[in-house]
Amino acid sequence: MEKLIITAALTGAEVTKDIQPSLPVSPDEIAEAAYQCYLAGASIVHVHARDEEGNPTQSYDVYKEIKEKIEAKCPVIVQPSTGGATWHTPEERLQPVELKPEMATLSAGTCNFGNEVFMNTGEYMVKFATRMKELGVKPEIEVFERGMIENAKRLIKQGLVASPAHFDFVLGVPGACPGTPEDLMHMIRCLPSDATWTVAGIGRSETPLATMAIILGGHVRVGFEDNVYYSKGVLADSNAQLVERVVRISKELGREVATPDEARQILNLK
Ligand code: KMH
Ligand code: ZN
């Protein structure tokens, strides 16, 4: 089986320091968290930027500072968000793609997101995929609902996303697809046959779905964007602590963990 790619989703757009005091928010904090996750075994960091007040921002300049600070510390793949927060405009959301990162997320459809709507019309998807293709940025196709896989297949058919495509199932967002084993199995069955995939289980589904991915040959995303707890009612100390747990489970199950360069090979980034 291929080695396991672990992505650390360090910050997200929704969690605050009131909820998780160790949440990395400033570019320095995000770069240090990325470094600690790299040391723990992560090969990708999924990044959201915050402004000086700690609010979500899609500012090109802030993402640039974060990317440069992470790259100065370690060789992880830096994967900016183009999802941003639900209230960002598509133009704002696309700004970090102009940095030409190796990867960026591309959400493959609209869904409820808590009490809000995460808007991704056909027009947005084409616009995002086109710009990523022009700049040579590999999309991580974010799937929150089953139908989004079909939207992504359409982008592949249109030649806007290259095969083999890489998917990330984000399961357990309130208002979207739950994070049950059956849901994950069905999603996997619906993928293009050559696709690679990661799963990000939200909240309590994080560790069970990560374990399934390790067994099934998929890849794993963990981190404060998805889950702030280590166990029921007990906050995690750091993003790295969540990565360390995945590394331990993977080793126990006999699957080796990929370095950033091995992840680049698995994902055809070089
Ligand atoms: N914050 C969510 C509304 C992404 O990073 O691409 C969207 C999100 C997806 O987090
Ligand atoms: Zn995100």
PDB file of N, CA and C in Angstrom, residues 94-170:
ATOM      1  N   LEU A  94     -10.231  33.410  -4.057  1.00  0.00           N
ATOM      2  CA  LEU A  94      -9.221  32.962  -5.037  1.00  0.00           C
ATOM      3  C   LEU A  94      -7.841  33.587  -4.825  1.00  0.00           C
ATOM      4  N   GLN A  95      -7.755  34.614  -4.001  1.00  0.00           N
ATOM      5  CA  GLN A  95      -6.479  35.362  -3.920  1.00  0.00           C
ATOM      6  C   GLN A  95      -5.247  34.507  -3.604  1.00  0.00           C
ATOM      7  N   PRO A  96      -5.293  33.569  -2.646  1.00  0.00           N
ATOM      8  CA  PRO A  96      -4.060  32.821  -2.356  1.00  0.00           C
ATOM      9  C   PRO A  96      -3.574  31.945  -3.505  1.00  0.00           C
ATOM     10  N   VAL A  97      -4.451  31.656  -4.466  1.00  0.00           N
ATOM     11  CA  VAL A  97      -4.029  30.851  -5.621  1.00  0.00           C
ATOM     12  C   VAL A  97      -2.977  31.606  -6.447  1.00  0.00           C
ATOM     13  N   GLU A  98      -3.019  32.939  -6.399  1.00  0.00           N
ATOM     14  CA  GLU A  98      -2.055  33.753  -7.154  1.00  0.00           C
ATOM     15  C   GLU A  98      -0.623  33.562  -6.638  1.00  0.00           C
ATOM     16  N   LEU A  99      -0.482  32.984  -5.436  1.00  0.00           N
ATOM     17  CA  LEU A  99       0.859  32.684  -4.905  1.00  0.00           C
ATOM     18  C   LEU A  99       1.469  31.450  -5.556  1.00  0.00           C
ATOM     19  N   LYS A 100       0.700  30.790  -6.407  1.00  0.00           N
ATOM     20  CA  LYS A 100       1.107  29.547  -7.065  1.00  0.00           C
ATOM     21  C   LYS A 100       1.579  28.487  -6.057  1.00  0.00           C
ATOM     22  N   PRO A 101       0.769  28.195  -5.066  1.00  0.00           N
ATOM     23  CA  PRO A 101       1.143  27.098  -4.169  1.00  0.00           C
ATOM     24  C   PRO A 101       1.085  25.778  -4.933  1.00  0.00           C
ATOM     25  N   GLU A 102       1.693  24.734  -4.380  1.00  0.00           N
ATOM     26  CA  GLU A 102       1.646  23.430  -5.058  1.00  0.00           C
ATOM     27  C   GLU A 102       0.215  22.902  -5.137  1.00  0.00           C
ATOM     28  N   MET A 103      -0.560  23.176  -4.103  1.00  0.00           N
ATOM     29  CA  MET A 103      -1.960  22.728  -4.058  1.00  0.00           C
ATOM     30  C   MET A 103      -2.819  23.841  -3.468  1.00  0.00           C
ATOM     31  N   ALA A 104      -4.119  23.766  -3.719  1.00  0.00           N
ATOM     32  CA  ALA A 104      -5.094  24.612  -3.010  1.00  0.00           C
ATOM     33  C   ALA A 104      -6.408  23.837  -3.022  1.00  0.00           C
ATOM     34  N   THR A 105      -7.292  24.173  -2.090  1.00  0.00           N
ATOM     35  CA  THR A 105      -8.571  23.465  -2.083  1.00  0.00           C
ATOM     36  C   THR A 105      -9.493  23.999  -3.166  1.00  0.00           C
ATOM     37  N   LEU A 106     -10.424  23.142  -3.607  1.00  0.00           N
ATOM     38  CA  LEU A 106     -11.464  23.544  -4.571  1.00  0.00           C
ATOM     39  C   LEU A 106     -12.759  22.857  -4.135  1.00  0.00           C
ATOM     40  N   SER A 107     -13.672  23.619  -3.587  1.00  0.00           N
ATOM     41  CA  SER A 107     -14.911  23.013  -3.091  1.00  0.00           C
ATOM     42  C   SER A 107     -15.845  22.723  -4.248  1.00  0.00           C
ATOM     43  N   ALA A 108     -16.405  21.495  -4.245  1.00  0.00           N
ATOM     44  CA  ALA A 108     -17.084  20.986  -5.438  1.00  0.00           C
ATOM     45  C   ALA A 108     -18.603  21.103  -5.378  1.00  0.00           C
ATOM     46  N   GLY A 109     -19.109  22.061  -4.605  1.00  0.00           N
ATOM     47  CA  GLY A 109     -20.555  22.266  -4.609  1.00  0.00           C
ATOM     48  C   GLY A 109     -21.021  23.037  -3.394  1.00  0.00           C
ATOM     49  N   THR A 110     -22.295  23.411  -3.449  1.00  0.00           N
ATOM     50  CA  THR A 110     -22.899  24.204  -2.370  1.00  0.00           C
ATOM     51  C   THR A 110     -23.515  23.286  -1.316  1.00  0.00           C
ATOM     52  N   CYS A 111     -23.404  23.686  -0.056  1.00  0.00           N
ATOM     53  CA  CYS A 111     -24.071  22.912   1.005  1.00  0.00           C
ATOM     54  C   CYS A 111     -24.395  23.831   2.177  1.00  0.00           C
ATOM     55  N   ASN A 112     -25.257  23.333   3.065  1.00  0.00           N
ATOM     56  CA  ASN A 112     -25.421  24.017   4.345  1.00  0.00           C
ATOM     57  C   ASN A 112     -24.138  23.822   5.142  1.00  0.00           C
ATOM     58  N   PHE A 113     -23.816  24.830   5.955  1.00  0.00           N
ATOM     59  CA  PHE A 113     -22.582  24.765   6.746  1.00  0.00           C
ATOM     60  C   PHE A 113     -22.948  25.366   8.096  1.00  0.00           C
ATOM     61  N   GLY A 114     -23.281  24.517   9.063  1.00  0.00           N
ATOM     62  CA  GLY A 114     -23.860  25.033  10.301  1.00  0.00           C
ATOM     63  C   GLY A 114     -25.141  25.765   9.956  1.00  0.00           C
ATOM     64  N   ASN A 115     -25.263  26.992  10.436  1.00  0.00           N
ATOM     65  CA  ASN A 115     -26.476  27.771  10.139  1.00  0.00           C
ATOM     66  C   ASN A 115     -26.339  28.576   8.861  1.00  0.00           C
ATOM     67  N   GLU A 116     -25.219  28.415   8.168  1.00  0.00           N
ATOM     68  CA  GLU A 116     -24.982  29.224   6.972  1.00  0.00           C
ATOM     69  C   GLU A 116     -24.978  28.366   5.716  1.00  0.00           C
ATOM     70  N   VAL A 117     -24.790  29.031   4.579  1.00  0.00           N
ATOM     71  CA  VAL A 117     -24.686  28.314   3.305  1.00  0.00           C
ATOM     72  C   VAL A 117     -23.284  28.541   2.767  1.00  0.00           C
ATOM     73  N   PHE A 118     -22.625  27.456   2.400  1.00  0.00           N
ATOM     74  CA  PHE A 118     -21.294  27.544   1.779  1.00  0.00           C
ATOM     75  C   PHE A 118     -21.524  27.455   0.277  1.00  0.00           C
ATOM     76  N   MET A 119     -21.390  28.608  -0.390  1.00  0.00           N
ATOM     77  CA  MET A 119     -21.828  28.750  -1.782  1.00  0.00           C
ATOM     78  C   MET A 119     -20.710  28.398  -2.767  1.00  0.00           C
ATOM     79  N   ASN A 120     -21.011  27.427  -3.615  1.00  0.00           N
ATOM     80  CA  ASN A 120     -20.071  27.059  -4.682  1.00  0.00           C
ATOM     81  C   ASN A 120     -20.888  26.712  -5.921  1.00  0.00           C
ATOM     82  N   THR A 121     -21.294  27.748  -6.672  1.00  0.00           N
ATOM     83  CA  THR A 121     -22.096  27.519  -7.881  1.00  0.00           C
ATOM     84  C   THR A 121     -21.212  26.894  -8.967  1.00  0.00           C
ATOM     85  N   GLY A 122     -21.868  26.425 -10.018  1.00  0.00           N
ATOM     86  CA  GLY A 122     -21.115  25.900 -11.167  1.00  0.00           C
ATOM     87  C   GLY A 122     -20.146  26.942 -11.702  1.00  0.00           C
ATOM     88  N   GLU A 123     -20.604  28.174 -11.702  1.00  0.00           N
ATOM     89  CA  GLU A 123     -19.753  29.271 -12.215  1.00  0.00           C
ATOM     90  C   GLU A 123     -18.489  29.430 -11.356  1.00  0.00           C
ATOM     91  N   TYR A 124     -18.648  29.390 -10.025  1.00  0.00           N
ATOM     92  CA  TYR A 124     -17.470  29.504  -9.141  1.00  0.00           C
ATOM     93  C   TYR A 124     -16.494  28.353  -9.422  1.00  0.00           C
ATOM     94  N   MET A 125     -17.068  27.145  -9.515  1.00  0.00           N
ATOM     95  CA  MET A 125     -16.178  25.977  -9.649  1.00  0.00           C
ATOM     96  C   MET A 125     -15.342  26.068 -10.923  1.00  0.00           C
ATOM     97  N   VAL A 126     -15.998  26.484 -12.017  1.00  0.00           N
ATOM     98  CA  VAL A 126     -15.272  26.612 -13.292  1.00  0.00           C
ATOM     99  C   VAL A 126     -14.206  27.695 -13.166  1.00  0.00           C
ATOM    100  N   LYS A 127     -14.571  28.809 -12.544  1.00  0.00           N
ATOM    101  CA  LYS A 127     -13.626  29.923 -12.374  1.00  0.00           C
ATOM    102  C   LYS A 127     -12.407  29.490 -11.531  1.00  0.00           C
ATOM    103  N   PHE A 128     -12.669  28.815 -10.434  1.00  0.00           N
ATOM    104  CA  PHE A 128     -11.572  28.382  -9.551  1.00  0.00           C
ATOM    105  C   PHE A 128     -10.688  27.345 -10.257  1.00  0.00           C
ATOM    106  N   ALA A 129     -11.330  26.359 -10.891  1.00  0.00           N
ATOM    107  CA  ALA A 129     -10.559  25.293 -11.543  1.00  0.00           C
ATOM    108  C   ALA A 129      -9.732  25.861 -12.697  1.00  0.00           C
ATOM    109  N   THR A 130     -10.311  26.812 -13.434  1.00  0.00           N
ATOM    110  CA  THR A 130      -9.605  27.407 -14.578  1.00  0.00           C
ATOM    111  C   THR A 130      -8.354  28.135 -14.106  1.00  0.00           C
ATOM    112  N   ARG A 131      -8.506  28.933 -13.051  1.00  0.00           N
ATOM    113  CA  ARG A 131      -7.346  29.706 -12.579  1.00  0.00           C
ATOM    114  C   ARG A 131      -6.261  28.776 -12.013  1.00  0.00           C
ATOM    115  N   MET A 132      -6.700  27.724 -11.306  1.00  0.00           N
ATOM    116  CA  MET A 132      -5.706  26.780 -10.763  1.00  0.00           C
ATOM    117  C   MET A 132      -4.963  26.090 -11.906  1.00  0.00           C
ATOM    118  N   LYS A 133      -5.703  25.736 -12.943  1.00  0.00           N
ATOM    119  CA  LYS A 133      -5.059  25.085 -14.092  1.00  0.00           C
ATOM    120  C   LYS A 133      -4.043  26.045 -14.741  1.00  0.00           C
ATOM    121  N   GLU A 134      -4.464  27.295 -14.934  1.00  0.00           N
ATOM    122  CA  GLU A 134      -3.559  28.286 -15.558  1.00  0.00           C
ATOM    123  C   GLU A 134      -2.261  28.450 -14.770  1.00  0.00           C
ATOM    124  N   LEU A 135      -2.370  28.382 -13.434  1.00  0.00           N
ATOM    125  CA  LEU A 135      -1.195  28.646 -12.583  1.00  0.00           C
ATOM    126  C   LEU A 135      -0.490  27.368 -12.152  1.00  0.00           C
ATOM    127  N   GLY A 136      -0.963  26.214 -12.615  1.00  0.00           N
ATOM    128  CA  GLY A 136      -0.296  24.949 -12.266  1.00  0.00           C
ATOM    129  C   GLY A 136      -0.467  24.552 -10.811  1.00  0.00           C
ATOM    130  N   VAL A 137      -1.613  24.891 -10.225  1.00  0.00           N
ATOM    131  CA  VAL A 137      -1.897  24.566  -8.824  1.00  0.00           C
ATOM    132  C   VAL A 137      -2.800  23.327  -8.793  1.00  0.00           C
ATOM    133  N   LYS A 138      -2.374  22.268  -8.104  1.00  0.00           N
ATOM    134  CA  LYS A 138      -3.220  21.059  -8.060  1.00  0.00           C
ATOM    135  C   LYS A 138      -4.362  21.243  -7.065  1.00  0.00           C
ATOM    136  N   PRO A 139      -5.610  21.055  -7.533  1.00  0.00           N
ATOM    137  CA  PRO A 139      -6.721  21.185  -6.583  1.00  0.00           C
ATOM    138  C   PRO A 139      -6.819  19.985  -5.654  1.00  0.00           C
ATOM    139  N   GLU A 140      -7.133  20.242  -4.397  1.00  0.00           N
ATOM    140  CA  GLU A 140      -7.651  19.189  -3.520  1.00  0.00           C
ATOM    141  C   GLU A 140      -9.156  19.410  -3.524  1.00  0.00           C
ATOM    142  N   ILE A 141      -9.864  18.502  -4.169  1.00  0.00           N
ATOM    143  CA  ILE A 141     -11.309  18.688  -4.369  1.00  0.00           C
ATOM    144  C   ILE A 141     -12.039  18.364  -3.073  1.00  0.00           C
ATOM    145  N   GLU A 142     -12.658  19.377  -2.479  1.00  0.00           N
ATOM    146  CA  GLU A 142     -13.328  19.193  -1.188  1.00  0.00           C
ATOM    147  C   GLU A 142     -14.769  18.768  -1.434  1.00  0.00           C
ATOM    148  N   VAL A 143     -15.134  17.653  -0.827  1.00  0.00           N
ATOM    149  CA  VAL A 143     -16.462  17.066  -1.016  1.00  0.00           C
ATOM    150  C   VAL A 143     -17.169  17.010   0.327  1.00  0.00           C
ATOM    151  N   PHE A 144     -18.282  17.722   0.416  1.00  0.00           N
ATOM    152  CA  PHE A 144     -19.068  17.756   1.669  1.00  0.00           C
ATOM    153  C   PHE A 144     -20.348  16.952   1.542  1.00  0.00           C
ATOM    154  N   GLU A 145     -20.717  16.635   0.304  1.00  0.00           N
ATOM    155  CA  GLU A 145     -21.945  15.888   0.000  1.00  0.00           C
ATOM    156  C   GLU A 145     -21.665  15.003  -1.208  1.00  0.00           C
ATOM    157  N   ARG A 146     -22.375  13.913  -1.319  1.00  0.00           N
ATOM    158  CA  ARG A 146     -22.157  12.926  -2.379  1.00  0.00           C
ATOM    159  C   ARG A 146     -22.215  13.518  -3.802  1.00  0.00           C
ATOM    160  N   GLY A 147     -23.194  14.404  -4.043  1.00  0.00           N
ATOM    161  CA  GLY A 147     -23.359  14.952  -5.402  1.00  0.00           C
ATOM    162  C   GLY A 147     -22.160  15.757  -5.860  1.00  0.00           C
ATOM    163  N   MET A 148     -21.361  16.206  -4.921  1.00  0.00           N
ATOM    164  CA  MET A 148     -20.197  17.026  -5.291  1.00  0.00           C
ATOM    165  C   MET A 148     -19.172  16.211  -6.083  1.00  0.00           C
ATOM    166  N   ILE A 149     -19.165  14.895  -5.866  1.00  0.00           N
ATOM    167  CA  ILE A 149     -18.233  14.056  -6.650  1.00  0.00           C
ATOM    168  C   ILE A 149     -18.602  14.144  -8.132  1.00  0.00           C
ATOM    169  N   GLU A 150     -19.911  14.201  -8.414  1.00  0.00           N
ATOM    170  CA  GLU A 150     -20.343  14.303  -9.825  1.00  0.00           C
ATOM    171  C   GLU A 150     -19.961  15.661 -10.407  1.00  0.00           C
ATOM    172  N   ASN A 151     -20.060  16.717  -9.603  1.00  0.00           N
ATOM    173  CA  ASN A 151     -19.614  18.037 -10.087  1.00  0.00           C
ATOM    174  C   ASN A 151     -18.129  17.993 -10.439  1.00  0.00           C
ATOM    175  N   ALA A 152     -17.345  17.322  -9.590  1.00  0.00           N
ATOM    176  CA  ALA A 152     -15.902  17.236  -9.842  1.00  0.00           C
ATOM    177  C   ALA A 152     -15.623  16.420 -11.106  1.00  0.00           C
ATOM    178  N   LYS A 153     -16.380  15.344 -11.297  1.00  0.00           N
ATOM    179  CA  LYS A 153     -16.180  14.532 -12.512  1.00  0.00           C
ATOM    180  C   LYS A 153     -16.440  15.377 -13.761  1.00  0.00           C
ATOM    181  N   ARG A 154     -17.425  16.293 -13.646  1.00  0.00           N
ATOM    182  CA  ARG A 154     -17.719  17.185 -14.782  1.00  0.00           C
ATOM    183  C   ARG A 154     -16.519  18.093 -15.077  1.00  0.00           C
ATOM    184  N   LEU A 155     -15.888  18.594 -14.017  1.00  0.00           N
ATOM    185  CA  LEU A 155     -14.704  19.456 -14.215  1.00  0.00           C
ATOM    186  C   LEU A 155     -13.572  18.665 -14.871  1.00  0.00           C
ATOM    187  N   ILE A 156     -13.452  17.393 -14.484  1.00  0.00           N
ATOM    188  CA  ILE A 156     -12.400  16.538 -15.076  1.00  0.00           C
ATOM    189  C   ILE A 156     -12.729  16.327 -16.560  1.00  0.00           C
ATOM    190  N   LYS A 157     -14.002  16.037 -16.856  1.00  0.00           N
ATOM    191  CA  LYS A 157     -14.433  15.796 -18.244  1.00  0.00           C
ATOM    192  C   LYS A 157     -14.209  17.033 -19.112  1.00  0.00           C
ATOM    193  N   GLN A 158     -14.403  18.201 -18.507  1.00  0.00           N
ATOM    194  CA  GLN A 158     -14.212  19.466 -19.237  1.00  0.00           C
ATOM    195  C   GLN A 158     -12.734  19.814 -19.408  1.00  0.00           C
ATOM    196  N   GLY A 159     -11.868  19.002 -18.821  1.00  0.00           N
ATOM    197  CA  GLY A 159     -10.424  19.270 -18.931  1.00  0.00           C
ATOM    198  C   GLY A 159      -9.941  20.368 -17.996  1.00  0.00           C
ATOM    199  N   LEU A 160     -10.752  20.739 -17.003  1.00  0.00           N
ATOM    200  CA  LEU A 160     -10.349  21.818 -16.098  1.00  0.00           C
ATOM    201  C   LEU A 160      -9.604  21.288 -14.876  1.00  0.00           C
ATOM    202  N   VAL A 161      -9.816  20.022 -14.566  1.00  0.00           N
ATOM    203  CA  VAL A 161      -9.063  19.365 -13.483  1.00  0.00           C
ATOM    204  C   VAL A 161      -8.403  18.132 -14.095  1.00  0.00           C
ATOM    205  N   ALA A 162      -7.095  18.006 -13.851  1.00  0.00           N
ATOM    206  CA  ALA A 162      -6.349  16.887 -14.456  1.00  0.00           C
ATOM    207  C   ALA A 162      -6.570  15.598 -13.669  1.00  0.00           C
ATOM    208  N   SER A 163      -6.510  14.479 -14.378  1.00  0.00           N
ATOM    209  CA  SER A 163      -6.519  13.154 -13.741  1.00  0.00           C
ATOM    210  C   SER A 163      -5.076  12.708 -13.544  1.00  0.00           C
ATOM    211  N   PRO A 164      -4.798  11.902 -12.523  1.00  0.00           N
ATOM    212  CA  PRO A 164      -5.674  11.513 -11.437  1.00  0.00           C
ATOM    213  C   PRO A 164      -5.928  12.667 -10.472  1.00  0.00           C
ATOM    214  N   ALA A 165      -7.200  12.870 -10.165  1.00  0.00           N
ATOM    215  CA  ALA A 165      -7.575  13.975  -9.267  1.00  0.00           C
ATOM    216  C   ALA A 165      -7.450  13.522  -7.817  1.00  0.00           C
ATOM    217  N   HIS A 166      -7.291  14.505  -6.947  1.00  0.00           N
ATOM    218  CA  HIS A 166      -7.205  14.200  -5.511  1.00  0.00           C
ATOM    219  C   HIS A 166      -8.411  14.810  -4.796  1.00  0.00           C
ATOM    220  N   PHE A 167      -9.089  13.979  -4.024  1.00  0.00           N
ATOM    221  CA  PHE A 167     -10.313  14.395  -3.321  1.00  0.00           C
ATOM    222  C   PHE A 167     -10.074  14.428  -1.813  1.00  0.00           C
ATOM    223  N   ASP A 168     -10.818  15.313  -1.152  1.00  0.00           N
ATOM    224  CA  ASP A 168     -10.846  15.314   0.315  1.00  0.00           C
ATOM    225  C   ASP A 168     -12.310  15.263   0.748  1.00  0.00           C
ATOM    226  N   PHE A 169     -12.686  14.176   1.412  1.00  0.00           N
ATOM    227  CA  PHE A 169     -14.048  14.061   1.938  1.00  0.00           C
ATOM    228  C   PHE A 169     -14.089  14.731   3.295  1.00  0.00           C
ATOM    229  N   VAL A 170     -14.844  15.812   3.383  1.00  0.00           N
ATOM    230  CA  VAL A 170     -14.996  16.511   4.668  1.00  0.00           C
ATOM    231  C   VAL A 170     -16.351  16.091   5.215  1.00  0.00           C
TER     232      VAL A 170
END
